[in-house]
Amino acid sequence: MGFLDYKSTFKGDLTGGLTAAIIALPMGLAFGLQSGLGAEAGMYTAIILAIIASIVAGTKTLISDPTGPMTIVAATIVHSAISLPNNNSLDDALPIIIATFALAGIFQIVFGLINISKYVKYISYPVLSGFMGGIGVIIILFQWHNFFGEKTPKGIINIISHLPDPVIHHHWSSIILGGTTLLLIYLIPLISKKLPAGLIALISATVVSLFMDETSFLVIGKIPSDLPSLKLEFLSTLKISDLSMITISALTLAGLGTIDTLLTSVVADNITKTKHNGNRELIGQGIGNFVSALFGGLPGAGSTTGTVANINSNGRSNLSGILKGLFLIIILLGFSNYVRVIPIPVLSALLISVGIGIIDFKGIKRLIKLRNSDTFVLLVVITITIFADLLIAVGVGMVISSFFFMQKMGEIVNQRSKKGNLMDIEKKLKLPEKLQNRIFDFELEGPLFYGFSDQFKSQAEKIVDKDAVIINMSNVPYIDASGIYVLEEIITNFKAKSIDVIVVGINDHIFKQFQELELIPSILPEENAYNSVRAGVKYLKYKFEKKNN
């Protein structure tokens, strides 16, 4: 963009960047603390990654920050490094930690260069929903004890087995502070969604803590009041024996950061009606994470919360992300003395709200309701995410999804080959001449599943200047959860453009799925769904004649 372009968007970018900084402040502190590197580590990432990724700008309105998924993996890496035989403290483990985070950034740059972003669309909806649900549960579990003023046990099994302990011990100061924070986080949006609920809750609960016994709860403590310095001394202390652990952990972070960022880019595209450059974005994220690691920061990714807030506050260019980082520098240099008194239970409450927000309650409910292979995939991914490894969960989920898909396709092909093709007559049916230019006939061939849903959506977005669209599903033998979600989004977008939608050729199995997931009648009225092309055309013909008369 040229100077004049930034001039036209500067006001919106300024408010967008400020809003994103206000949201990033409490989240950066909380995620930094949860990682085990200290609150300042989250702040460094929120500054460095945001500025560098925004300069490269594969997605113009994307805001980069420490995120829940990345912090969970980072915290595991920190804990593992400290637990190594020759390491007795965080300082001893720091060379491995920094090297891992930096290498993750390099891997992301490589991912961008080899065009890996095009493969992310093949991750099915049940895998993504289970993955995010598992991460949300992990965040909540890891903050449970801190919320009640207790020390968090090591390991997810220990945390779950000791869940009742902090409730029994009930440190009232921590409960009051954490409860106040959560209450404000959920009440403030009911008053006005424009108010920064997280920041207001953080400040309010911290003020309340000033009137309590300061020994009855933990606080962040002192954080640096100046810019971070390069930590290159780790290079001289690394050992060849550490390379295996560093490489595997870095690949995990890079893969997770890729998924996290590209999903956020898709969200930004949907809101702004633009198209991101996934590979460019990965290169920017990789450079940002590499530099952030060298200054002691966490690995981060595109933040959905910050990105949506930026766009809703009229941020329109990559300048908003740069300004967001600059605002946080001002806060770090001028207000760090105030940050140190923030109570730990307050940050735990903020993270618990993040965990709750990450969980895809609507999607999980709908997938469980199906009680089919998608349900099984969802439950497997959630379980592996919580009790084993995040990327292993995604990998296992994709393999199982592919297996069920191939099995289902084999069954359908076998059935069709026995019954023969009875659709020839309807395929030859032509629209009346006077309606041909006003109606778009969209014929789908083959299964509508997660591998095709992105292309289907892209093709549908190109349809404009039509009165109606016929989506012909005569040759669609199967549709999975991802396909249903995309179809729901496409129909909603057409309705927003005042384009009538008729879905024809729906077989009984798919029609039942639409009813179970309430696509019919909440999104598509039942009178707009037909099992034959002829019936749909007849309905449109009648409707247009009635409209013209």
Coordinates of C-alpha atoms in Angstrom, one line a residue:
M1 CA 0.0 0.0 0.0
G2 CA 1.1 3.5 -0.7
F3 CA 1.1 6.5 1.7
L4 CA -2.2 7.8 0.3
D5 CA -3.8 4.4 1.0
Y6 CA -2.7 4.4 4.6
K7 CA -3.9 8.0 4.9
S8 CA -7.4 7.0 4.0
T9 CA -7.5 4.1 6.5
F10 CA -5.4 5.7 9.3
K11 CA -8.3 6.7 11.5
G12 CA -9.8 3.2 11.4
D13 CA -6.4 1.6 11.8
L14 CA -5.7 3.8 14.9
T15 CA -8.9 2.7 16.7
G16 CA -8.5 -0.9 15.5
G17 CA -4.9 -1.0 16.8
L18 CA -5.8 0.6 20.1
T19 CA -8.7 -1.8 20.6
A20 CA -6.5 -4.8 19.8
A21 CA -3.8 -3.6 22.2
I22 CA -6.4 -3.2 25.0
I23 CA -7.5 -6.8 24.5
A24 CA -3.9 -8.1 24.1
L25 CA -2.6 -6.5 27.3
P26 CA -4.4 -8.8 29.8
M27 CA -4.3 -11.9 27.5
G28 CA -0.5 -11.4 26.9
L29 CA 0.2 -11.2 30.6
A30 CA -2.0 -14.2 31.3
F31 CA -0.6 -16.4 28.6
G32 CA 3.0 -15.4 29.5
L33 CA 2.4 -16.4 33.1
Q34 CA 0.8 -19.7 32.1
S35 CA 3.7 -20.6 29.8
G36 CA 6.1 -20.5 32.8
L37 CA 8.3 -17.9 31.3
G38 CA 6.7 -14.9 33.1
A39 CA 4.1 -12.3 32.2
E40 CA 6.6 -10.2 30.3
A41 CA 7.2 -13.1 27.8
G42 CA 3.6 -12.7 26.6
M43 CA 4.0 -9.0 26.3
Y44 CA 7.2 -9.3 24.2
T45 CA 5.3 -11.6 21.8
A46 CA 2.3 -9.4 21.6
I47 CA 4.6 -6.5 20.5
I48 CA 7.3 -8.2 18.3
L49 CA 5.1 -10.8 16.5
A50 CA 2.3 -8.3 15.9
I51 CA 4.6 -5.7 14.3
I52 CA 6.6 -8.1 12.1
A53 CA 3.7 -10.2 11.0
S54 CA 1.8 -7.0 10.1
I55 CA 4.7 -5.6 8.1
V56 CA 4.8 -8.8 5.9
A57 CA 1.0 -8.8 6.0
G58 CA -0.4 -11.9 4.2
T59 CA -3.7 -11.0 5.9
K60 CA -4.2 -7.2 6.1
T61 CA -6.4 -7.1 9.1
L62 CA -4.9 -10.0 11.1
I63 CA -3.7 -9.3 14.7
S64 CA -1.0 -11.6 16.0
D65 CA -0.7 -12.5 19.7
P66 CA 0.1 -15.3 22.1
T67 CA -2.8 -17.7 21.8
G68 CA -4.3 -20.5 23.9
P69 CA -3.2 -23.4 21.7
M70 CA 0.3 -22.1 21.2
T71 CA 0.7 -21.3 24.9
I72 CA -0.4 -24.8 25.9
V73 CA 2.3 -26.4 23.8
A74 CA 4.9 -23.7 24.8
A75 CA 4.2 -24.4 28.5
T76 CA 4.7 -28.2 27.9
I77 CA 8.0 -27.5 26.2
V78 CA 9.1 -25.2 29.1
H79 CA 8.2 -27.8 31.7
S80 CA 10.0 -30.6 29.7
A81 CA 13.2 -28.5 29.3
I82 CA 13.3 -27.7 33.0
S83 CA 12.8 -31.4 33.8
L84 CA 15.8 -32.6 31.9
P85 CA 18.5 -34.2 34.1
N86 CA 21.1 -31.5 33.9
N87 CA 18.7 -28.6 34.3
N88 CA 17.8 -27.3 37.8
S89 CA 16.1 -24.0 36.9
L90 CA 14.4 -22.0 34.1
D91 CA 17.8 -20.3 33.4
D92 CA 19.4 -23.7 32.7
A93 CA 16.6 -24.7 30.4
L94 CA 16.4 -21.4 28.6
P95 CA 18.8 -22.3 25.7
I96 CA 16.6 -25.3 24.7
I97 CA 13.4 -23.3 25.0
I98 CA 14.7 -20.3 22.9
A99 CA 16.2 -22.7 20.3
T100 CA 12.9 -24.5 20.1
F101 CA 10.8 -21.4 19.7
A102 CA 13.2 -19.9 17.1
L103 CA 13.3 -23.1 15.1
A104 CA 9.5 -23.2 15.1
G105 CA 9.6 -19.8 13.4
I106 CA 12.1 -21.1 10.8
F107 CA 9.8 -24.1 10.1
Q108 CA 6.9 -21.7 9.6
I109 CA 8.9 -19.7 7.0
V110 CA 9.6 -23.0 5.2
F111 CA 5.9 -23.9 5.3
G112 CA 5.1 -20.6 3.6
L113 CA 7.8 -21.1 0.9
I114 CA 6.6 -24.7 0.0
N115 CA 2.9 -23.6 -0.2
I116 CA 1.7 -25.7 2.7
S117 CA -1.3 -23.4 3.4
K118 CA -3.4 -25.1 0.6
Y119 CA -3.5 -28.3 2.6
V120 CA -5.0 -26.9 5.8
K121 CA -8.5 -27.0 4.1
Y122 CA -8.4 -30.8 4.2
I123 CA -8.8 -30.8 8.0
S124 CA -12.4 -31.8 8.6
Y125 CA -14.8 -29.9 10.8
P126 CA -15.1 -32.6 13.6
V127 CA -11.3 -32.6 13.9
L128 CA -11.1 -28.8 14.2
S129 CA -14.1 -28.7 16.6
G130 CA -12.6 -31.5 18.8
F131 CA -9.2 -29.9 18.7
M132 CA -10.4 -26.5 19.8
G133 CA -12.7 -28.1 22.4
G134 CA -9.8 -30.1 23.9
I135 CA -7.6 -26.9 24.0
G136 CA -10.4 -25.0 25.8
V137 CA -10.7 -27.8 28.4
I138 CA -6.9 -27.8 29.0
I139 CA -6.8 -24.1 29.5
I140 CA -9.6 -24.2 32.1
L141 CA -8.1 -27.2 33.9
F142 CA -4.6 -25.6 34.1
Q143 CA -6.1 -22.4 35.6
W144 CA -8.6 -24.1 38.0
H145 CA -6.2 -24.3 41.0
N146 CA -4.8 -20.8 40.5
F147 CA -8.3 -19.4 40.3
F148 CA -9.0 -20.7 43.8
G149 CA -5.6 -19.6 45.2
E150 CA -3.8 -23.0 45.1
K151 CA -0.7 -24.2 43.3
T152 CA -1.4 -26.1 40.1
P153 CA -0.2 -29.8 40.2
K154 CA 2.1 -31.0 37.5
G155 CA 0.5 -33.1 34.8
I156 CA -3.1 -33.2 33.5
I157 CA -3.9 -36.5 35.4
N158 CA -2.8 -34.9 38.7
I159 CA -4.8 -31.8 38.0
I160 CA -8.0 -33.8 37.3
S161 CA -7.5 -36.1 40.3
H162 CA -7.1 -33.0 42.6
L163 CA -9.9 -30.9 41.1
P164 CA -11.9 -30.8 44.4
D165 CA -8.9 -29.7 46.5
P166 CA -9.0 -26.0 45.9
V167 CA -12.7 -25.8 46.4
I168 CA -12.4 -27.6 49.8
H169 CA -9.5 -25.3 50.9
H170 CA -11.4 -22.2 49.5
H171 CA -9.1 -19.2 49.8
W172 CA -11.8 -16.5 49.9
S173 CA -9.6 -13.6 48.6
S174 CA -8.7 -15.5 45.4
I175 CA -12.3 -16.7 44.9
I176 CA -13.6 -13.1 45.3
L177 CA -11.1 -11.7 42.9
G178 CA -11.5 -14.4 40.3
G179 CA -15.3 -14.4 40.6
T180 CA -15.4 -10.7 40.2
T181 CA -13.3 -10.9 37.1
L182 CA -15.5 -13.6 35.5
L183 CA -18.7 -11.8 36.5
L184 CA -17.6 -8.6 34.8
I185 CA -16.3 -10.4 31.7
Y186 CA -19.8 -11.8 31.0
L187 CA -21.9 -8.9 32.3
I188 CA -20.2 -6.0 30.5
P189 CA -21.0 -7.2 27.0
L190 CA -24.6 -7.3 28.0
I191 CA -24.4 -3.5 28.6
S192 CA -22.3 -2.7 25.6
K193 CA -20.2 -5.0 23.3
K194 CA -18.0 -2.0 22.4
L195 CA -16.6 -1.8 26.0
P196 CA -13.3 -3.8 26.5
A197 CA -14.7 -6.3 29.0
G198 CA -11.4 -8.1 29.7
L199 CA -9.5 -4.8 30.5
I200 CA -12.3 -3.4 32.6
A201 CA -12.5 -6.7 34.5
L202 CA -8.7 -6.7 35.0
I203 CA -8.5 -3.2 36.3
S204 CA -11.6 -3.4 38.5
A205 CA -10.6 -6.7 40.2
T206 CA -7.0 -5.3 40.7
V207 CA -8.5 -2.2 42.4
V208 CA -10.6 -4.5 44.7
S209 CA -7.4 -6.4 45.6
L210 CA -5.8 -3.2 46.9
F211 CA -8.3 -3.2 49.8
M212 CA -7.5 -6.8 50.7
D213 CA -4.7 -8.4 52.7
E214 CA -1.9 -8.6 50.1
T215 CA -0.5 -11.8 51.6
S216 CA -3.7 -13.7 51.0
F217 CA -3.2 -14.0 47.2
L218 CA -0.4 -14.0 44.7
V219 CA 0.4 -11.2 42.3
I220 CA 2.4 -11.0 39.0
G221 CA 5.3 -9.4 40.7
K222 CA 8.0 -7.2 39.1
I223 CA 8.3 -7.3 35.3
P224 CA 10.9 -5.4 33.2
S225 CA 10.1 -1.8 32.5
D226 CA 12.3 -1.5 29.4
L227 CA 12.5 -3.2 26.0
P228 CA 13.9 -6.8 25.9
S229 CA 17.4 -7.5 24.9
L230 CA 18.7 -10.2 22.5
K231 CA 19.4 -13.6 24.2
L232 CA 22.0 -15.0 21.8
E233 CA 24.2 -16.5 24.5
F234 CA 22.1 -19.7 24.3
L235 CA 23.8 -20.7 21.1
S236 CA 27.1 -21.6 22.8
T237 CA 25.4 -23.9 25.4
L238 CA 23.3 -26.0 23.1
K239 CA 24.2 -29.7 22.8
I240 CA 23.8 -32.1 19.9
S241 CA 21.8 -34.4 22.2
D242 CA 19.2 -31.7 22.6
L243 CA 18.6 -31.5 18.8
S244 CA 16.0 -34.3 18.6
M245 CA 13.8 -32.8 21.3
I246 CA 14.2 -29.3 19.9
T247 CA 13.3 -30.4 16.3
I248 CA 10.2 -32.4 17.3
S249 CA 8.9 -29.7 19.6
A250 CA 9.5 -27.0 17.0
L251 CA 7.6 -28.9 14.3
T252 CA 4.7 -29.3 16.7
L253 CA 4.6 -25.5 17.4
A254 CA 5.0 -24.7 13.7
G255 CA 2.2 -27.0 12.6
L256 CA -0.1 -25.7 15.3
G257 CA 0.8 -22.1 14.6
T258 CA 0.1 -22.7 10.9
I259 CA -3.4 -24.1 11.6
D260 CA -4.2 -21.4 14.3
T261 CA -3.1 -18.6 12.0
L262 CA -4.8 -19.7 8.8
L263 CA -8.1 -20.4 10.5
T264 CA -8.0 -16.8 11.8
S265 CA -7.2 -15.5 8.3
V266 CA -10.3 -17.3 7.0
V267 CA -12.4 -15.6 9.7
A268 CA -10.9 -12.2 8.7
D269 CA -11.7 -13.0 5.0
N270 CA -15.3 -13.8 5.9
I271 CA -15.8 -10.5 7.7
T272 CA -14.0 -8.2 5.3
K273 CA -14.9 -10.1 2.1
T274 CA -11.2 -10.2 1.1
K275 CA -8.8 -13.0 0.2
H276 CA -5.7 -13.6 2.3
N277 CA -2.3 -14.8 1.1
G278 CA -1.7 -17.9 3.3
N279 CA 1.9 -18.5 2.3
R280 CA 2.9 -14.9 2.8
E281 CA 1.1 -14.9 6.2
L282 CA 3.0 -18.0 7.3
I283 CA 6.3 -16.4 6.3
G284 CA 5.4 -13.2 8.3
Q285 CA 4.4 -15.3 11.3
G286 CA 7.6 -17.4 11.0
I287 CA 9.9 -14.3 11.0
G288 CA 7.9 -12.8 13.9
N289 CA 8.1 -15.9 16.0
F290 CA 11.8 -16.3 15.2
V291 CA 12.7 -12.8 16.3
S292 CA 10.3 -12.9 19.3
A293 CA 12.1 -16.1 20.5
L294 CA 15.5 -14.4 20.3
F295 CA 14.1 -11.7 22.7
G296 CA 12.6 -14.2 25.2
G297 CA 9.1 -14.1 23.9
L298 CA 6.5 -16.9 23.4
P299 CA 5.5 -18.4 20.1
G300 CA 2.2 -16.9 18.9
A301 CA -0.2 -16.9 16.0
G302 CA -3.1 -15.1 14.5
S303 CA -5.6 -14.2 17.3
T304 CA -9.3 -14.5 16.3
T305 CA -10.3 -12.3 19.2
G306 CA -7.9 -9.5 18.4
T307 CA -8.5 -9.7 14.7
V308 CA -12.3 -9.5 15.0
A309 CA -12.0 -6.6 17.4
N310 CA -9.6 -4.8 15.1
I311 CA -12.0 -5.2 12.1
N312 CA -15.1 -4.2 14.2
S313 CA -13.2 -1.1 15.2
N314 CA -12.6 -0.2 11.6
G315 CA -9.1 -1.5 11.2
R316 CA -8.6 -1.9 7.4
S317 CA -4.9 -2.3 6.7
N318 CA -1.8 -3.9 8.2
L319 CA -1.1 -0.5 9.8
S320 CA -3.5 -1.5 12.6
G321 CA -1.3 -4.4 13.7
I322 CA 1.8 -2.3 13.7
L323 CA 0.0 0.4 15.8
K324 CA -1.2 -2.3 18.2
G325 CA 2.4 -3.3 18.9
L326 CA 3.5 0.3 19.4
F327 CA 0.7 1.0 21.9
L328 CA 1.9 -2.0 23.9
I329 CA 5.5 -0.7 23.9
I330 CA 4.1 2.5 25.4
I331 CA 2.3 0.5 28.1
L332 CA 5.4 -1.6 28.8
L333 CA 7.7 1.4 29.2
G334 CA 5.3 3.6 31.1
F335 CA 3.0 1.4 33.2
S336 CA 4.9 -1.7 34.2
N337 CA 4.9 -0.7 37.9
Y338 CA 1.1 -0.9 37.9
V339 CA 1.1 -4.2 36.1
R340 CA 3.1 -6.0 38.8
V341 CA 0.2 -5.7 41.3
I342 CA -2.3 -7.6 39.2
P343 CA -3.4 -10.7 41.2
I344 CA -2.8 -14.2 39.7
P345 CA -6.5 -15.3 40.3
V346 CA -7.6 -12.4 38.1
L347 CA -5.4 -13.6 35.2
S348 CA -6.6 -17.1 35.8
A349 CA -10.2 -16.0 35.5
L350 CA -9.4 -14.2 32.2
L351 CA -7.8 -17.4 30.9
I352 CA -10.8 -19.5 32.0
S353 CA -13.1 -17.2 30.0
V354 CA -10.8 -17.7 27.0
G355 CA -11.0 -21.5 27.5
I356 CA -14.7 -21.3 27.6
G357 CA -14.8 -19.1 24.5
I358 CA -12.5 -21.5 22.5
I359 CA -14.8 -24.5 23.0
D360 CA -17.1 -24.9 20.0
F361 CA -20.3 -25.7 22.1
K362 CA -22.7 -25.4 19.2
G363 CA -20.6 -27.6 16.9
I364 CA -19.9 -30.2 19.5
K365 CA -23.6 -30.4 20.4
R366 CA -24.6 -30.8 16.8
L367 CA -21.9 -33.4 16.1
I368 CA -22.8 -35.5 19.1
K369 CA -26.5 -35.4 18.0
L370 CA -25.5 -37.0 14.7
R371 CA -24.2 -40.2 16.5
N372 CA -22.2 -41.3 13.5
S373 CA -18.5 -41.4 12.4
D374 CA -18.2 -37.6 12.8
T375 CA -19.2 -38.0 16.4
F376 CA -16.6 -40.7 17.0
V377 CA -13.9 -38.5 15.4
L378 CA -14.9 -35.6 17.6
L379 CA -14.6 -37.6 20.8
V380 CA -11.3 -39.2 19.8
V381 CA -9.7 -35.8 19.0
I382 CA -11.0 -34.2 22.2
T383 CA -9.6 -37.1 24.3
I384 CA -6.2 -37.2 22.6
T385 CA -5.9 -33.4 22.8
I386 CA -6.5 -33.4 26.5
F387 CA -4.5 -36.4 27.6
A388 CA -1.8 -36.8 24.9
D389 CA -0.7 -34.3 22.2
L390 CA -2.4 -31.6 20.2
L391 CA -0.9 -32.4 16.8
I392 CA -1.2 -36.1 17.3
A393 CA -4.9 -35.5 17.9
V394 CA -5.2 -33.7 14.6
G395 CA -3.2 -36.4 12.8
V396 CA -5.2 -39.2 14.3
G397 CA -8.5 -37.4 13.6
M398 CA -7.6 -36.8 10.0
V399 CA -6.7 -40.5 9.5
I400 CA -9.9 -41.7 11.1
S401 CA -12.0 -39.1 9.1
S402 CA -10.4 -40.3 5.9
F403 CA -11.0 -43.9 6.7
F404 CA -14.7 -43.4 7.4
F405 CA -15.0 -41.3 4.3
M406 CA -13.5 -43.9 2.1
Q407 CA -15.6 -46.6 3.7
K408 CA -18.8 -44.6 3.1
M409 CA -17.8 -43.8 -0.5
G410 CA -17.2 -47.4 -1.2
E411 CA -20.6 -48.4 0.1
I412 CA -22.4 -45.7 -1.9
V413 CA -20.5 -46.5 -5.1
N414 CA -21.4 -50.2 -4.6
Q415 CA -25.1 -49.3 -4.1
R416 CA -25.2 -47.0 -7.2
S417 CA -23.6 -49.6 -9.4
K418 CA -26.4 -52.0 -8.5
K419 CA -29.3 -49.6 -8.9
G420 CA -28.0 -47.8 -12.1
N421 CA -28.4 -44.1 -12.9
L422 CA -32.0 -42.9 -12.9
M423 CA -31.1 -39.2 -13.2
D424 CA -30.6 -38.9 -17.0
I425 CA -34.1 -37.5 -17.7
E426 CA -33.8 -34.7 -15.0
K427 CA -30.2 -33.9 -16.1
K428 CA -31.5 -33.2 -19.6
L429 CA -34.3 -30.9 -18.3
K430 CA -33.8 -27.3 -19.4
L431 CA -35.0 -24.1 -17.8
P432 CA -37.7 -22.1 -19.6
E433 CA -36.0 -19.5 -21.8
K434 CA -37.5 -16.5 -20.1
L435 CA -36.0 -17.6 -16.8
Q436 CA -32.6 -18.7 -18.0
N437 CA -30.9 -15.3 -17.4
R438 CA -32.5 -14.8 -14.0
I439 CA -31.6 -18.2 -12.5
F440 CA -28.3 -19.8 -11.9
D441 CA -28.3 -23.6 -12.1
F442 CA -25.5 -24.8 -9.7
E443 CA -25.0 -28.6 -10.3
L444 CA -22.9 -30.5 -7.8
E445 CA -21.2 -33.7 -8.8
G446 CA -20.0 -36.2 -6.3
P447 CA -19.8 -36.1 -2.4
L448 CA -19.9 -32.7 -0.7
F449 CA -17.3 -33.3 2.0
Y450 CA -14.5 -31.4 3.7
G451 CA -12.1 -31.7 0.8
F452 CA -14.5 -30.0 -1.6
S453 CA -16.4 -27.6 0.7
D454 CA -13.8 -24.8 0.2
Q455 CA -14.0 -25.0 -3.6
F456 CA -17.8 -25.1 -3.4
K457 CA -17.9 -21.9 -1.2
S458 CA -15.4 -20.1 -3.6
Q459 CA -17.6 -20.9 -6.6
A460 CA -20.8 -19.8 -4.9
E461 CA -19.3 -16.5 -4.0
K462 CA -18.8 -15.7 -7.7
I463 CA -22.6 -15.9 -8.3
V464 CA -24.0 -12.3 -8.5
D465 CA -26.8 -10.5 -10.3
K466 CA -29.3 -13.4 -10.2
D467 CA -32.8 -13.6 -8.8
A468 CA -32.5 -17.2 -7.8
V469 CA -30.0 -20.1 -7.5
I470 CA -30.9 -23.7 -8.0
I471 CA -28.4 -25.9 -6.1
N472 CA -28.8 -29.3 -7.8
M473 CA -27.8 -32.1 -5.5
S474 CA -29.1 -34.9 -7.8
N475 CA -25.5 -36.4 -8.1
V476 CA -24.5 -35.8 -4.4
P477 CA -24.6 -39.2 -2.8
Y478 CA -23.1 -38.1 0.6
I479 CA -22.5 -34.9 2.6
D480 CA -20.5 -34.7 5.8
A481 CA -20.6 -32.1 8.7
S482 CA -18.1 -29.8 6.9
G483 CA -20.3 -29.8 3.8
I484 CA -23.4 -29.1 5.8
Y485 CA -21.8 -26.1 7.5
V486 CA -20.5 -24.7 4.2
L487 CA -24.0 -25.2 2.6
E488 CA -25.5 -23.4 5.5
E489 CA -23.1 -20.5 5.1
I490 CA -23.7 -20.3 1.3
I491 CA -27.5 -20.2 1.6
T492 CA -27.2 -17.5 4.3
N493 CA -25.0 -15.4 2.1
F494 CA -27.4 -15.8 -0.9
K495 CA -30.3 -14.7 1.3
A496 CA -28.3 -11.7 2.4
K497 CA -28.0 -10.7 -1.2
S498 CA -31.8 -11.2 -1.7
I499 CA -31.2 -14.2 -3.9
D500 CA -33.8 -17.0 -3.6
V501 CA -32.3 -20.5 -3.0
I502 CA -33.9 -23.7 -4.2
V503 CA -32.1 -27.0 -3.3
V504 CA -33.2 -29.9 -5.6
G505 CA -32.3 -33.6 -6.0
I506 CA -31.9 -34.1 -2.2
N507 CA -31.9 -37.9 -1.4
D508 CA -33.7 -39.1 1.7
H509 CA -30.6 -39.7 3.7
I510 CA -29.3 -36.1 3.2
F511 CA -32.7 -34.7 3.8
K512 CA -32.8 -36.4 7.2
Q513 CA -29.4 -35.0 8.0
F514 CA -30.6 -31.5 7.1
Q515 CA -33.6 -31.9 9.5
E516 CA -31.5 -33.4 12.3
L517 CA -29.1 -30.4 12.2
E518 CA -32.0 -28.0 11.7
L519 CA -30.7 -26.7 8.3
I520 CA -34.3 -27.4 7.4
P521 CA -36.3 -25.4 8.3
S522 CA -34.2 -22.8 10.2
I523 CA -31.9 -21.9 7.2
L524 CA -33.7 -23.4 4.3
P525 CA -37.5 -23.5 4.4
E526 CA -38.9 -27.0 3.6
E527 CA -40.9 -25.6 0.6
N528 CA -37.5 -24.7 -1.0
A529 CA -36.2 -28.3 -0.9
Y530 CA -37.3 -30.7 -3.6
N531 CA -36.3 -34.2 -4.6
S532 CA -36.5 -33.5 -8.3
V533 CA -35.2 -30.7 -10.5
R534 CA -38.6 -30.5 -12.3
A535 CA -40.4 -29.7 -9.1
G536 CA -38.0 -26.9 -8.2
V537 CA -38.2 -25.3 -11.6
K538 CA -42.0 -25.5 -11.5
Y539 CA -42.0 -23.7 -8.1
L540 CA -39.7 -20.9 -9.3
K541 CA -41.7 -20.5 -12.5
Y542 CA -44.9 -20.1 -10.4
K543 CA -43.2 -17.7 -8.0
F544 CA -41.9 -15.4 -10.8
E545 CA -45.2 -15.4 -12.7
K546 CA -47.0 -14.5 -9.5
K547 CA -44.4 -11.8 -8.7
N548 CA -44.7 -10.3 -12.2
N549 CA -48.5 -10.3 -12.1

